[in-house]
Coordinates of C-alpha atoms in Angstrom, one line a residue:
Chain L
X1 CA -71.4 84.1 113.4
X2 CA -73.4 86.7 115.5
X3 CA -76.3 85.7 116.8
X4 CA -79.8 87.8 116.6
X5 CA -80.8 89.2 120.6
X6 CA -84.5 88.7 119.9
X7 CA -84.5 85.2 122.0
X8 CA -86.7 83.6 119.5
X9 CA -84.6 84.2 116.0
X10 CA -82.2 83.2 118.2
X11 CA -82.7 80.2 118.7
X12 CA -84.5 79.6 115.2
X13 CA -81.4 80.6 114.0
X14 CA -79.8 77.9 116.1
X15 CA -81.8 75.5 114.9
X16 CA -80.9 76.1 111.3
X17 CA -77.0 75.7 112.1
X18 CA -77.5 72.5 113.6
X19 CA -79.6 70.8 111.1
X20 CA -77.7 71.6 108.3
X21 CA -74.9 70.1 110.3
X22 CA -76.6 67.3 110.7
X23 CA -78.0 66.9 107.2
X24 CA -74.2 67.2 106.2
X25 CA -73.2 64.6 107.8
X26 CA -75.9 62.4 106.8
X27 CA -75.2 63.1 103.1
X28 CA -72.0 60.9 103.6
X29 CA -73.7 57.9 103.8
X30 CA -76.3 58.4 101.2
X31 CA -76.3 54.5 100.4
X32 CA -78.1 54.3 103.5
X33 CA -80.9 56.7 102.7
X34 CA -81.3 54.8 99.9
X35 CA -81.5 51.3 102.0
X36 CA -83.7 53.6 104.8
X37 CA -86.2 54.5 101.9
X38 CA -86.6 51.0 100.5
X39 CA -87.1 49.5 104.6
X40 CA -89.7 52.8 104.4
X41 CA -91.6 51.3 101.5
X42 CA -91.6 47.4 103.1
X43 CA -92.5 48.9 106.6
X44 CA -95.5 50.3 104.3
X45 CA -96.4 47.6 102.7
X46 CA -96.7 45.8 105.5
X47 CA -98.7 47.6 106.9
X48 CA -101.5 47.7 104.7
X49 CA -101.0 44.1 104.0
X50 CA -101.9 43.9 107.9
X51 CA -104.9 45.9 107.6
X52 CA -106.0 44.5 104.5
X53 CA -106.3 40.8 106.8
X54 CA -109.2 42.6 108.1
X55 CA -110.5 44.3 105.4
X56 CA -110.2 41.3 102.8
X57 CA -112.5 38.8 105.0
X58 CA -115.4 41.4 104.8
X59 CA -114.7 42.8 108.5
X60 CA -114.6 46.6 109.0
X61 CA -113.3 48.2 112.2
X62 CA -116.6 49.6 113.7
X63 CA -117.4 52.6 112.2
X64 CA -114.5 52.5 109.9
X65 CA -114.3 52.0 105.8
X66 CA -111.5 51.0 104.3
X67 CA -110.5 54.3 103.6
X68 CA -111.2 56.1 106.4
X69 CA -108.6 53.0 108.5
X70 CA -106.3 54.3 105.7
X71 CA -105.5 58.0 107.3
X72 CA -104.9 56.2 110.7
X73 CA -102.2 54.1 109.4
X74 CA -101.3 57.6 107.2
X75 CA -101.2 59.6 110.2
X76 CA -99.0 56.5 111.9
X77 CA -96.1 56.0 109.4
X78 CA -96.4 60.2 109.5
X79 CA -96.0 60.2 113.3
X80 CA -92.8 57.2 112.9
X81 CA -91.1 59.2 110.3
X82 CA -90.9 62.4 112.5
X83 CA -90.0 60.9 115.8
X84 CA -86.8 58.7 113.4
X85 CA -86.2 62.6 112.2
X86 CA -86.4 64.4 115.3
X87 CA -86.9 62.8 118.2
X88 CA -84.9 59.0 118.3
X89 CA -81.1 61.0 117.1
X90 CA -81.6 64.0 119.4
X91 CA -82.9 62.1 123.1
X92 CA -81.2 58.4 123.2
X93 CA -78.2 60.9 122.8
X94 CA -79.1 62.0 126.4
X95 CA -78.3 58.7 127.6
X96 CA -74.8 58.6 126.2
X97 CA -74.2 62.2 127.3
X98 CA -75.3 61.3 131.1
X99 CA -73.0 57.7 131.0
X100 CA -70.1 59.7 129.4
X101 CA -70.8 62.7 131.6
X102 CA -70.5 65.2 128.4
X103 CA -73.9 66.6 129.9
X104 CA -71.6 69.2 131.7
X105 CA -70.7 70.8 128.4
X106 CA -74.6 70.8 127.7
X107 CA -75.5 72.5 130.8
X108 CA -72.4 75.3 130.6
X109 CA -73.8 76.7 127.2
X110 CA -75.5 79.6 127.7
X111 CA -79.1 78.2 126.7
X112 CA -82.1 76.0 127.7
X113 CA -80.3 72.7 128.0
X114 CA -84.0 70.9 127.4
X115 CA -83.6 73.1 124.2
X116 CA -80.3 71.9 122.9
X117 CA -80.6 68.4 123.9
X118 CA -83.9 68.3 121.7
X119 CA -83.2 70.4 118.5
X120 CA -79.1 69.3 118.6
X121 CA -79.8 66.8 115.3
X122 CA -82.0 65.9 112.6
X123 CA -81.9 62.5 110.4
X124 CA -82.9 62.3 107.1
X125 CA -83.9 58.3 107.6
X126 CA -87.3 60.0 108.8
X127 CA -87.9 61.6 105.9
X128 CA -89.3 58.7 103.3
X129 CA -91.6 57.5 106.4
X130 CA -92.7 61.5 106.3
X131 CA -93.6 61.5 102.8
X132 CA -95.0 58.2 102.5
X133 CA -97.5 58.5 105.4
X134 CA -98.9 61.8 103.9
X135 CA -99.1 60.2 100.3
X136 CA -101.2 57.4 101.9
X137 CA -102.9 60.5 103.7
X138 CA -103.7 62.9 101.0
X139 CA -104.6 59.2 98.7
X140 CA -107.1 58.1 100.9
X141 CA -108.6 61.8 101.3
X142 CA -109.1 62.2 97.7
X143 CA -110.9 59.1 97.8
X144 CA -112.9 60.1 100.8
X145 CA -113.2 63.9 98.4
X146 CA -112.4 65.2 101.7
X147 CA -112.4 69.7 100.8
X148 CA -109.1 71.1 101.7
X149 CA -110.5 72.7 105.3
X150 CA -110.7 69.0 106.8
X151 CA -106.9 68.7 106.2
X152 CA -106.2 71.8 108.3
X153 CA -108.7 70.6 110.8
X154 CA -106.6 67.9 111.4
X155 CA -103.3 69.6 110.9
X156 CA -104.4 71.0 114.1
X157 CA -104.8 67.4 116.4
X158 CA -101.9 66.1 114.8
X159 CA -99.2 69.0 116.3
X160 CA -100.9 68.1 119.9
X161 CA -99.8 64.4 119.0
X162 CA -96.4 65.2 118.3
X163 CA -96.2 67.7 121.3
X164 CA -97.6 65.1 122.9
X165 CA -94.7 62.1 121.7
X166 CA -92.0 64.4 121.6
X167 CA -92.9 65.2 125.7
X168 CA -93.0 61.3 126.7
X169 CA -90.1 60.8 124.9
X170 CA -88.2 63.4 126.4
X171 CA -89.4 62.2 129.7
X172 CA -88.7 59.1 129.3
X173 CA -85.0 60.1 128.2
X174 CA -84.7 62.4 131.3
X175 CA -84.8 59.2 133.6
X176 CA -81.4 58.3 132.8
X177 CA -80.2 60.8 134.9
X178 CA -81.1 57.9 137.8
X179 CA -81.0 54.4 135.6
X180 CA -78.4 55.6 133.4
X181 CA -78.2 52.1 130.8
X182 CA -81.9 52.7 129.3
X183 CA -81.4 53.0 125.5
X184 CA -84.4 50.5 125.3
X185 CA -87.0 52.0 127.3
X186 CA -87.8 54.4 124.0
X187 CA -88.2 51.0 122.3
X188 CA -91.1 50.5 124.5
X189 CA -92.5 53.0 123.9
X190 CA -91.9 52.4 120.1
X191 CA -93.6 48.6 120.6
X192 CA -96.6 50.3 122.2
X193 CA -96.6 52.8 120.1
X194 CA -97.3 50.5 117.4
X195 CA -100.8 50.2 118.9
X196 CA -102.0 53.6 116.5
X197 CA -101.7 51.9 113.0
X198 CA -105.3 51.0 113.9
X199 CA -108.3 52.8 115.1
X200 CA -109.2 52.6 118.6
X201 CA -112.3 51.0 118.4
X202 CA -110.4 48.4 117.0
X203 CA -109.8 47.2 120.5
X204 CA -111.5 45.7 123.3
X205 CA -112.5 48.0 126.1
X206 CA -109.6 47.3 128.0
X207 CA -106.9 48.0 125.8
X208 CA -109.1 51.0 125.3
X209 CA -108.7 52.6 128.8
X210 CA -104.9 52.1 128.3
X211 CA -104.6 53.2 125.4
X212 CA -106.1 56.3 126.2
X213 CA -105.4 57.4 129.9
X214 CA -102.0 55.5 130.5
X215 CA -100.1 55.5 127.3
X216 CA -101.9 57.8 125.4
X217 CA -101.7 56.5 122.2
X218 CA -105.3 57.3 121.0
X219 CA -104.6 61.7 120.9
X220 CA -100.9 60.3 117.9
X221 CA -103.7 58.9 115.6
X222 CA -107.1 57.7 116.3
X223 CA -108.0 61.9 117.4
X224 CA -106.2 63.1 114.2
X225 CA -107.6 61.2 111.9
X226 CA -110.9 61.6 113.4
X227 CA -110.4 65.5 113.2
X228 CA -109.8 64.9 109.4
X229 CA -112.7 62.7 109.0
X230 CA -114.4 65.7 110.2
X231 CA -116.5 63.7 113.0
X232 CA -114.1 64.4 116.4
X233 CA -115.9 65.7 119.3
X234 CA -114.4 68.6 120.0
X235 CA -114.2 68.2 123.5
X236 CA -111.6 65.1 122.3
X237 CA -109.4 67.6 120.3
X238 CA -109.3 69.7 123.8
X239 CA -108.2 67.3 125.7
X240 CA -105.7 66.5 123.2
X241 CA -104.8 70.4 123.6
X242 CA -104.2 70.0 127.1
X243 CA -102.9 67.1 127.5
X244 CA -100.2 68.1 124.9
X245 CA -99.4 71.6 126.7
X246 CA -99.5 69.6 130.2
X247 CA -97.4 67.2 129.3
X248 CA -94.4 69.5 127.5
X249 CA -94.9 72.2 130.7
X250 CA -94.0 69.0 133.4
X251 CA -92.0 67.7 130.6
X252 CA -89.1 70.5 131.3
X253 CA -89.8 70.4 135.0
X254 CA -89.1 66.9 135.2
X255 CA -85.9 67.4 133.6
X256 CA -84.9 70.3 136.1
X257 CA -85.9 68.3 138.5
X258 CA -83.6 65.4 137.2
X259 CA -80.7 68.0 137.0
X260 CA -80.6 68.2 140.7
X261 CA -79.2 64.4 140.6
X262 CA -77.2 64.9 138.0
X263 CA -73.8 64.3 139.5
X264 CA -71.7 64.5 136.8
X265 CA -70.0 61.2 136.5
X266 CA -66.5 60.6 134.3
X267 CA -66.1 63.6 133.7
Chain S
X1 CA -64.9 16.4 123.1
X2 CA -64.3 16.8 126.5
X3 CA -62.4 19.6 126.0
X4 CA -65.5 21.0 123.9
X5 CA -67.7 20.5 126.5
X6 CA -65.6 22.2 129.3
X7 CA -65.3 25.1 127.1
X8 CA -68.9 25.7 126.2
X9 CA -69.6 24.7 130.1
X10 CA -67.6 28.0 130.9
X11 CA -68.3 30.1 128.2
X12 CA -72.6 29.3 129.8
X13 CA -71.6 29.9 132.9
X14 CA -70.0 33.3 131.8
X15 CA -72.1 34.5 130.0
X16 CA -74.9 34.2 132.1
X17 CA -73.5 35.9 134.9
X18 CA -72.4 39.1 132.8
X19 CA -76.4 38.7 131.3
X20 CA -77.5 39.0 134.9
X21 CA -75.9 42.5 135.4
X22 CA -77.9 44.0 133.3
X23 CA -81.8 42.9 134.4
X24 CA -83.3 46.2 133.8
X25 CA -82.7 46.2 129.9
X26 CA -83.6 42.4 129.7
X27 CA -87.2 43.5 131.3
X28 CA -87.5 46.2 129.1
X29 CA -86.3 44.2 125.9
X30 CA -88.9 41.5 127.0
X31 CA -91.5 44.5 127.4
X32 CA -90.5 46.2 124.3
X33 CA -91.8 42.7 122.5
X34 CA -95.5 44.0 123.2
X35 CA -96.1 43.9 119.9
X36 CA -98.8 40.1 120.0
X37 CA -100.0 41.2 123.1
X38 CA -101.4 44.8 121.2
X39 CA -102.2 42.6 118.2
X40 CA -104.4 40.0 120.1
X41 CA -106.2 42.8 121.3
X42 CA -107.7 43.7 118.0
X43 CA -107.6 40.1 116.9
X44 CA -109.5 38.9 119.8
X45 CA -112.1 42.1 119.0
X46 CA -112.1 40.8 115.3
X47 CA -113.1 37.1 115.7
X48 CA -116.3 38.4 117.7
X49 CA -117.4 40.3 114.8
X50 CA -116.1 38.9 111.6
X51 CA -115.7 35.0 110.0
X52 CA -112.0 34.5 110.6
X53 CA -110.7 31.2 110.4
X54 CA -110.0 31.1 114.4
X55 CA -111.7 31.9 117.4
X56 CA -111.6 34.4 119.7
X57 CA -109.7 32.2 122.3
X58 CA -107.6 30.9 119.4
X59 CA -106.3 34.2 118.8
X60 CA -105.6 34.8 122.6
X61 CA -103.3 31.8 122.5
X62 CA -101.9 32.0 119.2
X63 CA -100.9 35.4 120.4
X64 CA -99.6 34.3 123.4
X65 CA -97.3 31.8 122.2
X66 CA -96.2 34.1 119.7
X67 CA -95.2 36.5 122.1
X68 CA -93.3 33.5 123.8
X69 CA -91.7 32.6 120.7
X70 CA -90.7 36.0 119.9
X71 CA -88.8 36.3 123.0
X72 CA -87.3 32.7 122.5
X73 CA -85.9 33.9 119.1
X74 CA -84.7 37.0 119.8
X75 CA -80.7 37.4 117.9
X76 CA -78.3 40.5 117.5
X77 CA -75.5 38.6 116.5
X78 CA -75.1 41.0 113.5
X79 CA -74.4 44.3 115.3
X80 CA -72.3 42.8 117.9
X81 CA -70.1 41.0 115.1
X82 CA -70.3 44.7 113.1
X83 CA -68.6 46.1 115.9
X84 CA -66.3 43.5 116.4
X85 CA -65.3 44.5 112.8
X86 CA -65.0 47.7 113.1
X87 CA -63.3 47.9 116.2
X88 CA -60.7 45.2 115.0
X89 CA -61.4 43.0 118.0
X90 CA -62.2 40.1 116.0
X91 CA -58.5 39.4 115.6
X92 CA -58.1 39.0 119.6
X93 CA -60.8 36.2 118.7
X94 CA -59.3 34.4 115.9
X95 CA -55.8 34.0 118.1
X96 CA -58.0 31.7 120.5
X97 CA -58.3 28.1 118.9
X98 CA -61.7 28.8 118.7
X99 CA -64.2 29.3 116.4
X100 CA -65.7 32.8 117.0
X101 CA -68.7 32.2 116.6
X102 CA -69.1 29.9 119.9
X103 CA -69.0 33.0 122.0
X104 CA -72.2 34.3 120.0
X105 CA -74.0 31.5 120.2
X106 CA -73.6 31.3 124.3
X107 CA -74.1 34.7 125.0
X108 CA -76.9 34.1 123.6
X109 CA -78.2 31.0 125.2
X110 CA -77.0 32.5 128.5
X111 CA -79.4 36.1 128.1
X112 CA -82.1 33.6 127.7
X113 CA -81.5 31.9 130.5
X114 CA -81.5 35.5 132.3
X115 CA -84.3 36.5 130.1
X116 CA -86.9 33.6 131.4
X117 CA -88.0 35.2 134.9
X118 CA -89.3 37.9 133.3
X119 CA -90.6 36.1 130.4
X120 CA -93.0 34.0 133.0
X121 CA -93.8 36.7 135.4
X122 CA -94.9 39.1 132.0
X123 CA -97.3 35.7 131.0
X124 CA -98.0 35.0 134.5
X125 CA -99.5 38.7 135.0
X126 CA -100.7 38.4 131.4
X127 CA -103.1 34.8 132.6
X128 CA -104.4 36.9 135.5
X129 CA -105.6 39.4 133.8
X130 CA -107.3 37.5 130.5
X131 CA -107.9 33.7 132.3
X132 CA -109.6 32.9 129.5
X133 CA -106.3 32.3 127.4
X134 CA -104.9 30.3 129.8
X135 CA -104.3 26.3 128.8
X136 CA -102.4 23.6 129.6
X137 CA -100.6 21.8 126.9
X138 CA -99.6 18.3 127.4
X139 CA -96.0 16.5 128.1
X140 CA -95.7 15.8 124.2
X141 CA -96.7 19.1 122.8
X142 CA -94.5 20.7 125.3
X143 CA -91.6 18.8 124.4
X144 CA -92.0 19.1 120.9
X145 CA -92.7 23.0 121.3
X146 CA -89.1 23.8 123.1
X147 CA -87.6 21.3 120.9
X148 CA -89.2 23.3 117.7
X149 CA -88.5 26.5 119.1
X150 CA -84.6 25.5 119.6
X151 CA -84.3 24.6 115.9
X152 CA -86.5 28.5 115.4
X153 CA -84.0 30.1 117.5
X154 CA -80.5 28.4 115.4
X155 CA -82.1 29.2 112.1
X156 CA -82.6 32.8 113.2
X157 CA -79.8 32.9 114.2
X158 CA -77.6 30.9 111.2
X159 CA -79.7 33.4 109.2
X160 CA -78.5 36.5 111.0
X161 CA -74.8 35.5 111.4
X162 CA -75.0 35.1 107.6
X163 CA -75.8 38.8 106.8
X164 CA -73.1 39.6 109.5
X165 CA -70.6 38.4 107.3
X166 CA -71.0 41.2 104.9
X167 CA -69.8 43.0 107.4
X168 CA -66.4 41.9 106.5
X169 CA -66.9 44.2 103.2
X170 CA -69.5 47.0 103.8
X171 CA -69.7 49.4 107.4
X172 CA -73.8 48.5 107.9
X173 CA -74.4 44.9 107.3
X174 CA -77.1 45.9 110.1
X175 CA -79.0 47.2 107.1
X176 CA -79.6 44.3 105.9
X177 CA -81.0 42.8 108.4
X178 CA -83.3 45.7 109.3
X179 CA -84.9 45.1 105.8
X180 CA -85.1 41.7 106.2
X181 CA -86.2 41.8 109.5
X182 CA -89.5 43.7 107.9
X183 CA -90.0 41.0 105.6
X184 CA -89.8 38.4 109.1
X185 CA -92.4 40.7 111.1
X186 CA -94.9 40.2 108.4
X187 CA -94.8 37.0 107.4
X188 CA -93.4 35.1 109.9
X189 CA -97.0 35.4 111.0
X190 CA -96.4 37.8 114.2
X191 CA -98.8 40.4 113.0
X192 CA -101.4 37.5 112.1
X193 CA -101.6 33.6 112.2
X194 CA -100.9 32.7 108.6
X195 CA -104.7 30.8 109.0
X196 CA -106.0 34.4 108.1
X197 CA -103.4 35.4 105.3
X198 CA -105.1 34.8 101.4
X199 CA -104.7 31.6 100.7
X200 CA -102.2 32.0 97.4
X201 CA -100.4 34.7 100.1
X202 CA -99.7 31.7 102.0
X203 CA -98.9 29.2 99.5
X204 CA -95.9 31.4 98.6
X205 CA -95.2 32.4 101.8
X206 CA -94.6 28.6 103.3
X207 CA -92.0 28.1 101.3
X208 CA -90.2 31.1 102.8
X209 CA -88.2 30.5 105.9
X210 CA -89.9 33.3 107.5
X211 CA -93.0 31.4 109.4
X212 CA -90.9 28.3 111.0
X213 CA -89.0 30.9 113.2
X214 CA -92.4 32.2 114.8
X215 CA -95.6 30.5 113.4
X216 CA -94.8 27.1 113.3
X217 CA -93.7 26.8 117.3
X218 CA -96.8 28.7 117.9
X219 CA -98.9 26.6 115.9
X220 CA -97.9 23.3 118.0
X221 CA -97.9 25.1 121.0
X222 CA -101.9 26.0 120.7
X223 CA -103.3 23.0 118.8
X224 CA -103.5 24.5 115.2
X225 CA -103.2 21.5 112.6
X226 CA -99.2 21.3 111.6
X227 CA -97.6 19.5 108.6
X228 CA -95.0 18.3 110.4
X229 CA -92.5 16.3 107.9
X230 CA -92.8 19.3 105.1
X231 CA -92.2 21.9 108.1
X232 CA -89.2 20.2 109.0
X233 CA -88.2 19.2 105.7
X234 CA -88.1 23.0 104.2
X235 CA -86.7 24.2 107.8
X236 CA -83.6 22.1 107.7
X237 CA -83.4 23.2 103.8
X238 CA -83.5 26.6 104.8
X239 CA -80.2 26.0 107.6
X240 CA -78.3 23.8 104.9
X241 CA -78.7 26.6 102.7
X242 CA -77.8 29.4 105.4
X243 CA -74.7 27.6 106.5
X244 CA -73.7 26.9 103.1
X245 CA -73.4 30.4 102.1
X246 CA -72.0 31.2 105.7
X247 CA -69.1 29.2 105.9
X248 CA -68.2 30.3 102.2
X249 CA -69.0 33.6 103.1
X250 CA -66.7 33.7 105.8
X251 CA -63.8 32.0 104.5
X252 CA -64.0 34.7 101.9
X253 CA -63.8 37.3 104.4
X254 CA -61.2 36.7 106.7
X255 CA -58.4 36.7 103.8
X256 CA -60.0 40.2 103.8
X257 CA -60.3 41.1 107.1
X258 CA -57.6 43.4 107.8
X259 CA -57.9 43.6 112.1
X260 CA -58.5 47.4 111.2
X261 CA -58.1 49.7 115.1
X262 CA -57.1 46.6 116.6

């Protein structure tokens, strides 16, 4: 197949070839996506059975109907379904490909290797996590009778979250390079992670500041779903713009600079 | 019985020391178990607002311990015994006169052996930094706390090595236990002491086996009011029950197993 010279079909195109790949491959175990949609639906349950233990006593999360603590644990299952579909199949492969030292086949094709190892797969398992977090998202919006503008207002706040996952987690997978066994450090950051099925003021001032400046877990879902409700401070949704564009820019120099160790082991 | 001993002696022993190698992924396993520590957070927030059936400092501890316990009760038994399946190597086990399963079970015990450092350092750091969730339990509750979480830890894990036997007919008997593993998380009473749960929720939900693996332990272990001889009682059901089906279950599947890529 020729490829297009315009560097950005290019690599759309690219994208396309491998996904379909991917999806093919998935298709032969479709029992699994089956099983993968009913966990989904439990993982769901669950988690409104845990935010109804607040809710059901007559407690409200500060500032926060029932409703309205509804789009953040939306905007969460949302968030979990994409990084199953994109980001878990595509960067704990790093790890193998630096202990196997297949990396060098990586690095010899003639584009961005941050590029390939990122986009190289896709898993359907995401998908019912996807779906079910916007159902709960577009439920819980008609309920509000939020107008169709506040859902692209927080279409916007959302993208800088997943910039801002996808950028940590690439990170994150780049330190292998050096430690090389780390396929648990993404779970982690998938335990803390599980800190944005509920609104930040949830927490006590502490957990706060962590949440917030170290692992930044308030710009995935508290931000978003603030910038839905239509009450962000703007200045919130610029930080979460440049925190998301600061993060993917040292992103890809981290992983040069973790090239440099690379040394190619195995192989 | 001697011979028994000597064996399980070395398999320890073993075991332990191939744990050790890999300390970085224990500490991260141990960290990846945040999960009570983020939940206390917005239970602890809760209780100062809100009528809930503990206190503030309750829900400190209760998290606490259920953090401990979590890490107590940690299995994998099922994906290592899926591999050994698919890779054929459980034939190279079955030659040894040997049940199989004893090399599970210590490898286990011997990671959490390797695993306890971190565990207190992680609660150690944890004390500093929120003092007012520190306690002391005494001599009895202690001993009756590790000998509770032992019996948490062997039906986690007769429960898990159950569902690894269907590994013997299907590819991902991991699948399994990922959906049952959801159905543990919430109400084994990790995401919330069962004290808070609706009361007809947790009627139903005590006759489960789900909250003797985490919330019972925790209970003793901060001073919420136990029923000890029904805890037990449906606990020990729950085993006979699991090793019932397990040892039928896996008679059944070794006249299938074929030793496939072995």
């Amino acid at each position: 197949m020729k490829l297009a010279s315009n560097p950005f079909s290019k690599y759309f195109q690219l994208i396309r070839l491998f996904w379909s790949t991917a999806i093919s491959a998935e298709l032969e175990y479709r029992m699994n996506f089956i099983f993968s949609a009913l966990t989904s639906l439990g993982g769901l349950a669950g988690s409104l059975f845990g935010l109804f233990l607040f809710y059901g006593q007559g407690y409200h999360f500060q500032g926060w109907s029932w409703e309205e603590a509804l789009i953040v644990v939306g905007i969460f299952t949302f968030l979990k379904g994409f990084s199953t579909a994109f980001l878990a199949a595509n960067l704990n492969r790093i790890v193998k490909h630096v202990e196997r030292g297949t990396l060098d086949f990586v690095l010899l094709k003639p584009i961005s290797s941050q590029f390939w190892l990122s986009f190289h797969s896709m898993s359907l398992w995401g998908l019912p996590d996807i779906l079910f977090g916007l159902f709960i998202v577009l439920y819980a919006g008609i309920k509000l009778k939020l107008s169709w503008t506040s859902y692209l207002s927080g279409l916007i706040p959302i993208l800088f979250g997943a910039t801002i996952l996808y950028s940590l987690w690439f990170i994150l997978g780049a330190t292998s390079v050096w430690f090389t066994r780390i396929y648990n450090i993404t779970e982690v950051l998938k335990g803390l992670m599980d800190a944005g099925r509920f609104p930040m003021v949830a927490y006590p001032v502490s957990y706060q500041v962590f949440f917030t400046f170290i692992v930044p877990v308030a710009f995935l879902t508290t931000v978003p779903a603030e910038a839905l409700l239509g009450r962000a401070n703007p200045s919130w949704i610029i930080g979460s713009g440049c925190l998301a564009i600061a993060l993917l820019w040292f992103s890809n120099q981290f992983w040069r600079f973790a090239l440099r160790f690379y040394t190619s082991a195995s192989s | 019985m001697k011979r028994l001993y000597k064996i399980f002696q070395t398999l320890l022993s073993t075991y332990y020391a191939y744990m050790l190698e890999y300390r970085a992924e224990l500490l991260l396993w141990a960290l990846s178990g945040c999960l009570p520590i983020i939940l206390m957070g917005v239970w602890t927030q809760a209780a100062q607002g809100g009528a809930f059936a503990l206190t503030s400092a309750q829900f400190a501890r209760y998290f606490l311990a259920i953090f401990l316990c979590r890490q107590l009760t940690v299995v994998w038994v099922i994906w290592e015994f899926e591999r050994e399946i698919v890779e054929g190597k459980l034939a190279f086990r079955l030659l040894q006169p040997l049940d199989p399963v004893w090399h599970h079970v210590w490898s286990h015990i011997g990671e959490r052996f390797a695993r306890l450092p971190f565990i207190a350092v992680i609660i150690g750091l944890f004390i500093l930094l929120y003092p007012s969730a520190f306690w002391i339990p005494d001599a009895g509750t202690l001993a009756l706390f590790i000998l509770v979480s032992i019996c948490a830890f062997a039906l986690q894990f007769l429960i898990q090595y159950t569902f690894a036997m269907f590994a013997f007919w299907t590819e991902k008997a991991s699948a399994i236990q990922e959906l049952w593993f959801l159905f543990h998380l919430f109400l084994s009473g990790s995401i919330a002491p069962l004290e808070v749960f609706p009361p007809g929720v947790r009627q139903v939900v005590e006759f489960l086996p789900f909250p003797y693996i985490l919330h019972f332990p925790a209970s003793i272990l901060t001073g919420l009011p136990v029923d000890y001889l029904r805890s037990f009682l449906i606990m020990g059901s729950w085993a006979g029950i699991f090793y019932a089906i397990n040892r039928y279950l896996w008679r059944k599947g070794l006249k299938q197993f074929s030793g496939m890529g072995a």
